[in-house]
Amino acid sequence: MVFWPKIPRAALRPISVVALLIIAVWFLGQERQTTIHFMPVESNQYGEVAPAVLRADYDVRGDDHLILSSSQGLFEQQEQARLYADLQRALAYVSERFGGSALGTISIYIGHAPSCGLHGIAYTEMRTVQVFTCASIPMGRVVNIAAHEFVHQLCHDHYGPAHLEADLILMEGIATWGAGSYWLGDAADFRSFVRPWVAEDRALPLATSYVGRPISDMNQLYYQWASFVEFLIEHEGRERFDMLYVSGANSPASADYLGVYGRDFGALEAEWLAWVLGEHTED
Ligand SMILES: [Zn+2]
């Protein structure tokens, strides 16, 4: 399996973000399901996005923890107030689940996606989360995406700059795992969520890059990675997971699994697969 091409990372991030934006719009137009996410980037590479938060034609409300700006006309005032309360609840929930609070104000910007391609992005160095939606998409789905993006910010605050180098599996895995019930629907945990894929031999290898793959694969990988993170934390503890998280080099499976856990990525993946299929009892 080929992962990231060998091009300078500074160039890679904006390229990957643009590519994913395009894919997301296509996917949601076709199938209208689930949530799409993007890895955080070091800074705002695209002039039109983050500065829009400060524009006059946005409705703004917030406090020291969370500032919400939404494209004018996207929500009625009451709706925006409800959205703000829902986002506050989501931030509190993911902070509790992640085990750490944001170190400063998070700005969240809800923009209008003319094509109704729901998608989100976290500019963690700018403490800015953006979600793009349209009037026909239920507001709850905006909150689901925001929950995932908030965890990227919490990771930045918890792990520092090493977060930007994290193994993609762990970066997106913990953001999805941290979003918990916002992504699980009726499922009890990510282990049971991914079990049918594993049982039916439809699971993708964990060390798969989603670049160039269908967006449905990307989505499946996010759930599998969340389940893998769930496995690592439950079996090896959070402290070791944190050590692992800061040892990555962006590409999938690049973290120092052998150094931290004493067995390599392949061995851990095999253990994870067996765990997913095992009897669902508390260890
Ligand atoms: Zn993400």
PDB file of C-alpha atoms and ligand atoms in Angstrom:
ATOM      1  CA  MET A   1       0.000   0.000   0.000  1.00  0.00           C
ATOM      2  CA  VAL A   2       1.376   3.365  -0.934  1.00  0.00           C
ATOM      3  CA  PHE A   3       0.953   6.116   1.625  1.00  0.00           C
ATOM      4  CA  TRP A   4       1.882   9.769   1.409  1.00  0.00           C
ATOM      5  CA  PRO A   5       4.029  10.614  -1.577  1.00  0.00           C
ATOM      6  CA  LYS A   6       7.469  11.929  -0.783  1.00  0.00           C
ATOM      7  CA  ILE A   7       6.849  15.601  -1.239  1.00  0.00           C
ATOM      8  CA  PRO A   8       7.551  18.340   1.289  1.00  0.00           C
ATOM      9  CA  ARG A   9       5.044  18.182   4.114  1.00  0.00           C
ATOM     10  CA  ALA A  10       4.424  21.911   3.938  1.00  0.00           C
ATOM     11  CA  ALA A  11       3.090  21.354   0.440  1.00  0.00           C
ATOM     12  CA  LEU A  12       1.294  18.138   1.306  1.00  0.00           C
ATOM     13  CA  ARG A  13      -1.127  19.591   3.820  1.00  0.00           C
ATOM     14  CA  PRO A  14      -2.775  22.175   1.612  1.00  0.00           C
ATOM     15  CA  ILE A  15      -2.868  19.703  -1.264  1.00  0.00           C
ATOM     16  CA  SER A  16      -4.589  17.069   0.806  1.00  0.00           C
ATOM     17  CA  VAL A  17      -7.102  19.514   2.206  1.00  0.00           C
ATOM     18  CA  VAL A  18      -8.117  20.766  -1.205  1.00  0.00           C
ATOM     19  CA  ALA A  19      -8.419  17.236  -2.527  1.00  0.00           C
ATOM     20  CA  LEU A  20     -10.616  16.186   0.352  1.00  0.00           C
ATOM     21  CA  LEU A  21     -12.881  19.176   0.054  1.00  0.00           C
ATOM     22  CA  ILE A  22     -13.611  18.195  -3.501  1.00  0.00           C
ATOM     23  CA  ILE A  23     -14.228  14.566  -2.614  1.00  0.00           C
ATOM     24  CA  ALA A  24     -16.550  15.493   0.229  1.00  0.00           C
ATOM     25  CA  VAL A  25     -18.744  17.612  -1.964  1.00  0.00           C
ATOM     26  CA  TRP A  26     -19.022  14.784  -4.441  1.00  0.00           C
ATOM     27  CA  PHE A  27     -19.771  12.140  -1.859  1.00  0.00           C
ATOM     28  CA  LEU A  28     -22.473  13.992  -0.023  1.00  0.00           C
ATOM     29  CA  GLY A  29     -24.139  14.901  -3.269  1.00  0.00           C
ATOM     30  CA  GLN A  30     -24.228  11.207  -4.167  1.00  0.00           C
ATOM     31  CA  GLU A  31     -25.083   9.441  -0.975  1.00  0.00           C
ATOM     32  CA  ARG A  32     -26.037  11.964   1.669  1.00  0.00           C
ATOM     33  CA  GLN A  33     -24.764  10.087   4.624  1.00  0.00           C
ATOM     34  CA  THR A  34     -22.496  10.415   7.580  1.00  0.00           C
ATOM     35  CA  THR A  35     -19.755  12.881   8.371  1.00  0.00           C
ATOM     36  CA  ILE A  36     -16.650  14.080   6.620  1.00  0.00           C
ATOM     37  CA  HIS A  37     -13.569  15.449   8.325  1.00  0.00           C
ATOM     38  CA  PHE A  38     -10.189  16.781   7.574  1.00  0.00           C
ATOM     39  CA  MET A  39      -6.885  16.649   9.309  1.00  0.00           C
ATOM     40  CA  PRO A  40      -5.825  19.873  10.961  1.00  0.00           C
ATOM     41  CA  VAL A  41      -3.362  22.072   9.164  1.00  0.00           C
ATOM     42  CA  GLU A  42      -0.617  24.263  10.572  1.00  0.00           C
ATOM     43  CA  SER A  43      -2.048  27.544   9.519  1.00  0.00           C
ATOM     44  CA  ASN A  44      -4.592  29.057   7.240  1.00  0.00           C
ATOM     45  CA  GLN A  45      -3.379  28.247   3.765  1.00  0.00           C
ATOM     46  CA  TYR A  46      -6.452  29.611   2.067  1.00  0.00           C
ATOM     47  CA  GLY A  47      -7.097  33.284   2.368  1.00  0.00           C
ATOM     48  CA  GLU A  48     -10.828  33.145   2.159  1.00  0.00           C
ATOM     49  CA  VAL A  49     -11.577  30.777   5.027  1.00  0.00           C
ATOM     50  CA  ALA A  50     -10.393  31.760   8.484  1.00  0.00           C
ATOM     51  CA  PRO A  51     -10.515  35.563   8.092  1.00  0.00           C
ATOM     52  CA  ALA A  52     -14.170  35.232   7.219  1.00  0.00           C
ATOM     53  CA  VAL A  53     -14.818  34.774  10.930  1.00  0.00           C
ATOM     54  CA  LEU A  54     -14.163  38.466  11.377  1.00  0.00           C
ATOM     55  CA  ARG A  55     -16.370  39.651   8.570  1.00  0.00           C
ATOM     56  CA  ALA A  56     -19.344  41.823   9.311  1.00  0.00           C
ATOM     57  CA  ASP A  57     -21.890  39.641   7.540  1.00  0.00           C
ATOM     58  CA  TYR A  58     -21.771  36.890  10.115  1.00  0.00           C
ATOM     59  CA  ASP A  59     -23.938  36.449  13.178  1.00  0.00           C
ATOM     60  CA  VAL A  60     -21.710  36.110  16.204  1.00  0.00           C
ATOM     61  CA  ARG A  61     -22.315  34.964  19.750  1.00  0.00           C
ATOM     62  CA  GLY A  62     -20.084  33.505  22.412  1.00  0.00           C
ATOM     63  CA  ASP A  63     -18.112  33.650  25.591  1.00  0.00           C
ATOM     64  CA  ASP A  64     -14.513  33.062  26.697  1.00  0.00           C
ATOM     65  CA  HIS A  65     -14.712  29.365  25.806  1.00  0.00           C
ATOM     66  CA  LEU A  66     -16.489  29.286  22.512  1.00  0.00           C
ATOM     67  CA  ILE A  67     -17.330  31.898  19.910  1.00  0.00           C
ATOM     68  CA  LEU A  68     -19.788  30.957  17.209  1.00  0.00           C
ATOM     69  CA  SER A  69     -19.993  32.845  13.943  1.00  0.00           C
ATOM     70  CA  SER A  70     -22.446  31.767  11.308  1.00  0.00           C
ATOM     71  CA  SER A  71     -23.037  32.967   7.841  1.00  0.00           C
ATOM     72  CA  GLN A  72     -25.814  35.540   7.913  1.00  0.00           C
ATOM     73  CA  GLY A  73     -29.177  34.086   6.988  1.00  0.00           C
ATOM     74  CA  LEU A  74     -28.069  30.493   7.489  1.00  0.00           C
ATOM     75  CA  PHE A  75     -29.960  30.230  10.794  1.00  0.00           C
ATOM     76  CA  GLU A  76     -32.832  32.038  12.436  1.00  0.00           C
ATOM     77  CA  GLN A  77     -31.758  33.774  15.630  1.00  0.00           C
ATOM     78  CA  GLN A  78     -33.418  31.141  17.802  1.00  0.00           C
ATOM     79  CA  GLU A  79     -31.856  28.362  15.789  1.00  0.00           C
ATOM     80  CA  GLN A  80     -28.447  29.909  16.188  1.00  0.00           C
ATOM     81  CA  ALA A  81     -28.966  30.170  19.948  1.00  0.00           C
ATOM     82  CA  ARG A  82     -29.905  26.485  20.034  1.00  0.00           C
ATOM     83  CA  LEU A  83     -26.920  25.583  17.881  1.00  0.00           C
ATOM     84  CA  TYR A  84     -24.635  27.515  20.211  1.00  0.00           C
ATOM     85  CA  ALA A  85     -25.998  25.660  23.237  1.00  0.00           C
ATOM     86  CA  ASP A  86     -25.595  22.334  21.418  1.00  0.00           C
ATOM     87  CA  LEU A  87     -22.012  23.186  20.491  1.00  0.00           C
ATOM     88  CA  GLN A  88     -21.235  24.144  24.095  1.00  0.00           C
ATOM     89  CA  ARG A  89     -22.601  20.783  25.215  1.00  0.00           C
ATOM     90  CA  ALA A  90     -20.563  18.991  22.556  1.00  0.00           C
ATOM     91  CA  LEU A  91     -17.375  20.757  23.628  1.00  0.00           C
ATOM     92  CA  ALA A  92     -18.010  19.897  27.283  1.00  0.00           C
ATOM     93  CA  TYR A  93     -18.756  16.277  26.343  1.00  0.00           C
ATOM     94  CA  VAL A  94     -15.654  15.739  24.208  1.00  0.00           C
ATOM     95  CA  SER A  95     -13.455  17.520  26.771  1.00  0.00           C
ATOM     96  CA  GLU A  96     -14.678  15.147  29.460  1.00  0.00           C
ATOM     97  CA  ARG A  97     -14.227  12.127  27.219  1.00  0.00           C
ATOM     98  CA  PHE A  98     -10.824  13.240  25.945  1.00  0.00           C
ATOM     99  CA  GLY A  99      -9.669  14.120  29.443  1.00  0.00           C
ATOM    100  CA  GLY A 100      -8.540  17.689  28.963  1.00  0.00           C
ATOM    101  CA  SER A 101      -9.944  21.151  28.482  1.00  0.00           C
ATOM    102  CA  ALA A 102      -9.176  23.646  25.757  1.00  0.00           C
ATOM    103  CA  LEU A 103      -6.393  26.028  26.719  1.00  0.00           C
ATOM    104  CA  GLY A 104      -8.104  29.034  25.208  1.00  0.00           C
ATOM    105  CA  THR A 105     -11.106  30.276  23.326  1.00  0.00           C
ATOM    106  CA  ILE A 106     -12.182  28.194  20.336  1.00  0.00           C
ATOM    107  CA  SER A 107     -13.787  30.013  17.444  1.00  0.00           C
ATOM    108  CA  ILE A 108     -16.222  28.031  15.378  1.00  0.00           C
ATOM    109  CA  TYR A 109     -17.404  29.327  12.068  1.00  0.00           C
ATOM    110  CA  ILE A 110     -20.406  27.832  10.296  1.00  0.00           C
ATOM    111  CA  GLY A 111     -20.362  28.695   6.644  1.00  0.00           C
ATOM    112  CA  HIS A 112     -22.759  28.106   3.812  1.00  0.00           C
ATOM    113  CA  ALA A 113     -21.844  25.322   1.415  1.00  0.00           C
ATOM    114  CA  PRO A 114     -23.675  26.156  -1.815  1.00  0.00           C
ATOM    115  CA  SER A 115     -23.466  22.527  -2.952  1.00  0.00           C
ATOM    116  CA  CYS A 116     -24.715  21.256   0.444  1.00  0.00           C
ATOM    117  CA  GLY A 117     -21.498  19.286   0.890  1.00  0.00           C
ATOM    118  CA  LEU A 118     -21.260  19.061   4.669  1.00  0.00           C
ATOM    119  CA  HIS A 119     -17.637  19.169   5.792  1.00  0.00           C
ATOM    120  CA  GLY A 120     -15.398  20.447   8.545  1.00  0.00           C
ATOM    121  CA  ILE A 121     -11.835  21.461   9.227  1.00  0.00           C
ATOM    122  CA  ALA A 122      -9.794  22.405  12.285  1.00  0.00           C
ATOM    123  CA  TYR A 123      -7.089  25.072  12.092  1.00  0.00           C
ATOM    124  CA  THR A 124      -5.709  24.125  15.447  1.00  0.00           C
ATOM    125  CA  GLU A 125      -2.910  26.691  15.588  1.00  0.00           C
ATOM    126  CA  MET A 126      -5.501  29.395  14.951  1.00  0.00           C
ATOM    127  CA  ARG A 127      -7.938  27.811  17.422  1.00  0.00           C
ATOM    128  CA  THR A 128     -10.534  27.898  14.682  1.00  0.00           C
ATOM    129  CA  VAL A 129     -12.963  25.186  13.641  1.00  0.00           C
ATOM    130  CA  GLN A 130     -15.040  25.523  10.513  1.00  0.00           C
ATOM    131  CA  VAL A 131     -18.063  23.567   9.387  1.00  0.00           C
ATOM    132  CA  PHE A 132     -19.795  24.141   6.077  1.00  0.00           C
ATOM    133  CA  THR A 133     -23.435  23.233   5.692  1.00  0.00           C
ATOM    134  CA  CYS A 134     -26.713  24.369   4.127  1.00  0.00           C
ATOM    135  CA  ALA A 135     -30.311  24.866   5.201  1.00  0.00           C
ATOM    136  CA  SER A 136     -31.451  21.376   4.196  1.00  0.00           C
ATOM    137  CA  ILE A 137     -28.915  19.602   6.416  1.00  0.00           C
ATOM    138  CA  PRO A 138     -30.133  18.938   9.979  1.00  0.00           C
ATOM    139  CA  MET A 139     -28.286  21.031  12.537  1.00  0.00           C
ATOM    140  CA  GLY A 140     -27.401  17.937  14.536  1.00  0.00           C
ATOM    141  CA  ARG A 141     -25.036  16.856  11.805  1.00  0.00           C
ATOM    142  CA  VAL A 142     -23.170  20.137  12.084  1.00  0.00           C
ATOM    143  CA  VAL A 143     -22.708  19.435  15.784  1.00  0.00           C
ATOM    144  CA  ASN A 144     -21.519  15.881  15.029  1.00  0.00           C
ATOM    145  CA  ILE A 145     -18.764  17.212  12.816  1.00  0.00           C
ATOM    146  CA  ALA A 146     -17.899  20.001  15.240  1.00  0.00           C
ATOM    147  CA  ALA A 147     -17.479  17.452  18.046  1.00  0.00           C
ATOM    148  CA  HIS A 148     -14.772  15.689  16.017  1.00  0.00           C
ATOM    149  CA  GLU A 149     -13.058  18.955  15.093  1.00  0.00           C
ATOM    150  CA  PHE A 150     -13.092  20.109  18.727  1.00  0.00           C
ATOM    151  CA  VAL A 151     -11.073  17.029  19.661  1.00  0.00           C
ATOM    152  CA  HIS A 152      -8.397  18.028  17.143  1.00  0.00           C
ATOM    153  CA  GLN A 153      -8.134  21.314  19.049  1.00  0.00           C
ATOM    154  CA  LEU A 154      -7.945  19.516  22.390  1.00  0.00           C
ATOM    155  CA  CYS A 155      -5.154  17.344  20.960  1.00  0.00           C
ATOM    156  CA  HIS A 156      -3.257  20.434  19.926  1.00  0.00           C
ATOM    157  CA  ASP A 157      -3.654  21.860  23.418  1.00  0.00           C
ATOM    158  CA  HIS A 158      -2.708  18.584  25.095  1.00  0.00           C
ATOM    159  CA  TYR A 159       0.156  17.394  22.908  1.00  0.00           C
ATOM    160  CA  GLY A 160       1.518  20.688  21.646  1.00  0.00           C
ATOM    161  CA  PRO A 161       3.151  21.067  18.247  1.00  0.00           C
ATOM    162  CA  ALA A 162       3.831  17.290  18.069  1.00  0.00           C
ATOM    163  CA  HIS A 163       0.114  16.986  17.356  1.00  0.00           C
ATOM    164  CA  LEU A 164       0.704  18.307  13.859  1.00  0.00           C
ATOM    165  CA  GLU A 165       3.082  15.418  13.171  1.00  0.00           C
ATOM    166  CA  ALA A 166       0.851  12.712  14.586  1.00  0.00           C
ATOM    167  CA  ASP A 167       0.320   9.371  12.879  1.00  0.00           C
ATOM    168  CA  LEU A 168      -2.822   9.834  10.775  1.00  0.00           C
ATOM    169  CA  ILE A 169      -4.400   6.728  12.336  1.00  0.00           C
ATOM    170  CA  LEU A 170      -4.050   8.209  15.809  1.00  0.00           C
ATOM    171  CA  MET A 171      -4.881  11.788  14.817  1.00  0.00           C
ATOM    172  CA  GLU A 172      -8.184  10.939  13.162  1.00  0.00           C
ATOM    173  CA  GLY A 173      -8.772   7.925  15.385  1.00  0.00           C
ATOM    174  CA  ILE A 174      -8.765   9.907  18.591  1.00  0.00           C
ATOM    175  CA  ALA A 175     -10.808  12.759  17.097  1.00  0.00           C
ATOM    176  CA  THR A 176     -13.475  10.248  16.085  1.00  0.00           C
ATOM    177  CA  TRP A 177     -13.217   8.271  19.323  1.00  0.00           C
ATOM    178  CA  GLY A 178     -13.377  11.498  21.326  1.00  0.00           C
ATOM    179  CA  ALA A 179     -16.566  12.513  19.544  1.00  0.00           C
ATOM    180  CA  GLY A 180     -18.119   9.378  21.086  1.00  0.00           C
ATOM    181  CA  SER A 181     -21.894   9.393  20.965  1.00  0.00           C
ATOM    182  CA  TYR A 182     -21.880  12.105  18.301  1.00  0.00           C
ATOM    183  CA  TRP A 183     -20.517   9.472  15.930  1.00  0.00           C
ATOM    184  CA  LEU A 184     -21.831   6.257  17.414  1.00  0.00           C
ATOM    185  CA  GLY A 185     -25.554   6.701  17.014  1.00  0.00           C
ATOM    186  CA  ASP A 186     -27.104   3.680  18.699  1.00  0.00           C
ATOM    187  CA  ALA A 187     -23.853   1.715  18.945  1.00  0.00           C
ATOM    188  CA  ALA A 188     -22.386   1.257  22.414  1.00  0.00           C
ATOM    189  CA  ASP A 189     -18.789   1.736  21.336  1.00  0.00           C
ATOM    190  CA  PHE A 190     -16.548   1.765  18.286  1.00  0.00           C
ATOM    191  CA  ARG A 191     -15.660  -1.863  18.778  1.00  0.00           C
ATOM    192  CA  SER A 192     -19.221  -2.970  18.175  1.00  0.00           C
ATOM    193  CA  PHE A 193     -19.641  -0.383  15.428  1.00  0.00           C
ATOM    194  CA  VAL A 194     -16.828  -1.870  13.319  1.00  0.00           C
ATOM    195  CA  ARG A 195     -17.480  -5.518  14.187  1.00  0.00           C
ATOM    196  CA  PRO A 196     -19.636  -6.275  11.120  1.00  0.00           C
ATOM    197  CA  TRP A 197     -16.874  -5.052   8.794  1.00  0.00           C
ATOM    198  CA  VAL A 198     -14.351  -7.307  10.505  1.00  0.00           C
ATOM    199  CA  ALA A 199     -16.711 -10.275  10.773  1.00  0.00           C
ATOM    200  CA  GLU A 200     -17.582 -10.059   7.090  1.00  0.00           C
ATOM    201  CA  ASP A 201     -13.941  -9.582   6.117  1.00  0.00           C
ATOM    202  CA  ARG A 202     -14.660  -6.106   4.814  1.00  0.00           C
ATOM    203  CA  ALA A 203     -12.310  -4.224   7.137  1.00  0.00           C
ATOM    204  CA  LEU A 204      -9.618  -2.183   5.423  1.00  0.00           C
ATOM    205  CA  PRO A 205      -6.014  -2.568   6.560  1.00  0.00           C
ATOM    206  CA  LEU A 206      -5.545   0.051   9.259  1.00  0.00           C
ATOM    207  CA  ALA A 207      -2.420   1.465   7.623  1.00  0.00           C
ATOM    208  CA  THR A 208      -4.344   2.676   4.608  1.00  0.00           C
ATOM    209  CA  SER A 209      -4.220   6.248   3.406  1.00  0.00           C
ATOM    210  CA  TYR A 210      -7.555   7.568   2.240  1.00  0.00           C
ATOM    211  CA  VAL A 211      -5.904   9.662  -0.436  1.00  0.00           C
ATOM    212  CA  GLY A 212      -7.300   8.639  -3.801  1.00  0.00           C
ATOM    213  CA  ARG A 213      -9.864   6.269  -2.295  1.00  0.00           C
ATOM    214  CA  PRO A 214     -13.655   6.616  -2.297  1.00  0.00           C
ATOM    215  CA  ILE A 215     -14.978   8.814   0.490  1.00  0.00           C
ATOM    216  CA  SER A 216     -16.886   5.831   1.889  1.00  0.00           C
ATOM    217  CA  ASP A 217     -13.509   4.157   2.512  1.00  0.00           C
ATOM    218  CA  MET A 218     -12.295   7.294   4.268  1.00  0.00           C
ATOM    219  CA  ASN A 219     -15.313   7.230   6.506  1.00  0.00           C
ATOM    220  CA  GLN A 220     -14.865   3.532   7.283  1.00  0.00           C
ATOM    221  CA  LEU A 221     -11.214   4.116   8.075  1.00  0.00           C
ATOM    222  CA  TYR A 222     -12.155   6.833  10.570  1.00  0.00           C
ATOM    223  CA  TYR A 223     -14.379   4.391  12.443  1.00  0.00           C
ATOM    224  CA  GLN A 224     -11.789   1.608  12.309  1.00  0.00           C
ATOM    225  CA  TRP A 225      -9.112   4.009  13.557  1.00  0.00           C
ATOM    226  CA  ALA A 226     -11.402   5.144  16.385  1.00  0.00           C
ATOM    227  CA  SER A 227     -11.876   1.520  17.346  1.00  0.00           C
ATOM    228  CA  PHE A 228      -8.107   0.938  17.238  1.00  0.00           C
ATOM    229  CA  VAL A 229      -7.579   3.948  19.521  1.00  0.00           C
ATOM    230  CA  GLU A 230     -10.295   2.595  21.821  1.00  0.00           C
ATOM    231  CA  PHE A 231      -8.433  -0.730  21.890  1.00  0.00           C
ATOM    232  CA  LEU A 232      -5.055   0.848  22.627  1.00  0.00           C
ATOM    233  CA  ILE A 233      -6.376   3.031  25.443  1.00  0.00           C
ATOM    234  CA  GLU A 234      -8.409   0.237  27.046  1.00  0.00           C
ATOM    235  CA  HIS A 235      -5.627  -2.325  26.878  1.00  0.00           C
ATOM    236  CA  GLU A 236      -2.446  -0.327  27.229  1.00  0.00           C
ATOM    237  CA  GLY A 237      -3.589   2.757  29.100  1.00  0.00           C
ATOM    238  CA  ARG A 238      -3.827   6.404  28.300  1.00  0.00           C
ATOM    239  CA  GLU A 239      -0.329   7.297  29.441  1.00  0.00           C
ATOM    240  CA  ARG A 240       1.279   5.038  26.857  1.00  0.00           C
ATOM    241  CA  PHE A 241      -1.143   6.179  24.216  1.00  0.00           C
ATOM    242  CA  ASP A 242      -0.013   9.745  24.842  1.00  0.00           C
ATOM    243  CA  MET A 243       3.614   8.647  24.434  1.00  0.00           C
ATOM    244  CA  LEU A 244       2.683   6.985  21.168  1.00  0.00           C
ATOM    245  CA  TYR A 245       0.755   9.990  19.897  1.00  0.00           C
ATOM    246  CA  VAL A 246       3.747  12.316  20.028  1.00  0.00           C
ATOM    247  CA  SER A 247       6.031   9.840  18.224  1.00  0.00           C
ATOM    248  CA  GLY A 248       4.430   9.998  14.788  1.00  0.00           C
ATOM    249  CA  ALA A 249       5.493  11.357  11.424  1.00  0.00           C
ATOM    250  CA  ASN A 250       2.076  11.977   9.848  1.00  0.00           C
ATOM    251  CA  SER A 251       1.726   8.904   7.652  1.00  0.00           C
ATOM    252  CA  PRO A 252      -0.452   5.990   8.813  1.00  0.00           C
ATOM    253  CA  ALA A 253       1.405   3.615  11.163  1.00  0.00           C
ATOM    254  CA  SER A 254       4.404   5.969  11.440  1.00  0.00           C
ATOM    255  CA  ALA A 255       4.273   6.211  15.264  1.00  0.00           C
ATOM    256  CA  ASP A 256       6.738   4.220  17.373  1.00  0.00           C
ATOM    257  CA  TYR A 257       4.466   1.293  18.256  1.00  0.00           C
ATOM    258  CA  LEU A 258       7.400  -1.042  18.876  1.00  0.00           C
ATOM    259  CA  GLY A 259       9.176   1.388  21.197  1.00  0.00           C
ATOM    260  CA  VAL A 260       6.056   2.213  23.206  1.00  0.00           C
ATOM    261  CA  TYR A 261       4.278  -1.164  23.354  1.00  0.00           C
ATOM    262  CA  GLY A 262       7.071  -3.655  22.684  1.00  0.00           C
ATOM    263  CA  ARG A 263       5.414  -5.072  19.563  1.00  0.00           C
ATOM    264  CA  ASP A 264       5.123  -3.708  16.090  1.00  0.00           C
ATOM    265  CA  PHE A 265       2.124  -2.244  14.323  1.00  0.00           C
ATOM    266  CA  GLY A 266       1.272  -5.504  12.542  1.00  0.00           C
ATOM    267  CA  ALA A 267       1.095  -7.404  15.827  1.00  0.00           C
ATOM    268  CA  LEU A 268      -1.105  -4.733  17.387  1.00  0.00           C
ATOM    269  CA  GLU A 269      -3.419  -4.721  14.384  1.00  0.00           C
ATOM    270  CA  ALA A 270      -3.809  -8.510  14.680  1.00  0.00           C
ATOM    271  CA  GLU A 271      -4.632  -8.122  18.386  1.00  0.00           C
ATOM    272  CA  TRP A 272      -7.147  -5.413  17.557  1.00  0.00           C
ATOM    273  CA  LEU A 273      -8.882  -7.620  14.985  1.00  0.00           C
ATOM    274  CA  ALA A 274      -9.181 -10.471  17.489  1.00  0.00           C
ATOM    275  CA  TRP A 275     -10.470  -8.055  20.135  1.00  0.00           C
ATOM    276  CA  VAL A 276     -13.118  -6.683  17.792  1.00  0.00           C
ATOM    277  CA  LEU A 277     -14.392 -10.207  17.099  1.00  0.00           C
ATOM    278  CA  GLY A 278     -14.160 -11.384  20.710  1.00  0.00           C
ATOM    279  CA  GLU A 279     -17.046 -11.774  23.058  1.00  0.00           C
ATOM    280  CA  HIS A 280     -18.251  -8.360  24.054  1.00  0.00           C
ATOM    281  CA  THR A 281     -17.597  -8.612  27.760  1.00  0.00           C
ATOM    282  CA  GLU A 282     -15.945  -6.135  30.050  1.00  0.00           C
ATOM    283  CA  ASP A 283     -12.269  -6.909  30.520  1.00  0.00           C
TER     284      ASP A 283
HETATM  285 ZN    ZN B   1     -10.416  14.974  11.642  1.00  0.00          ZN
END
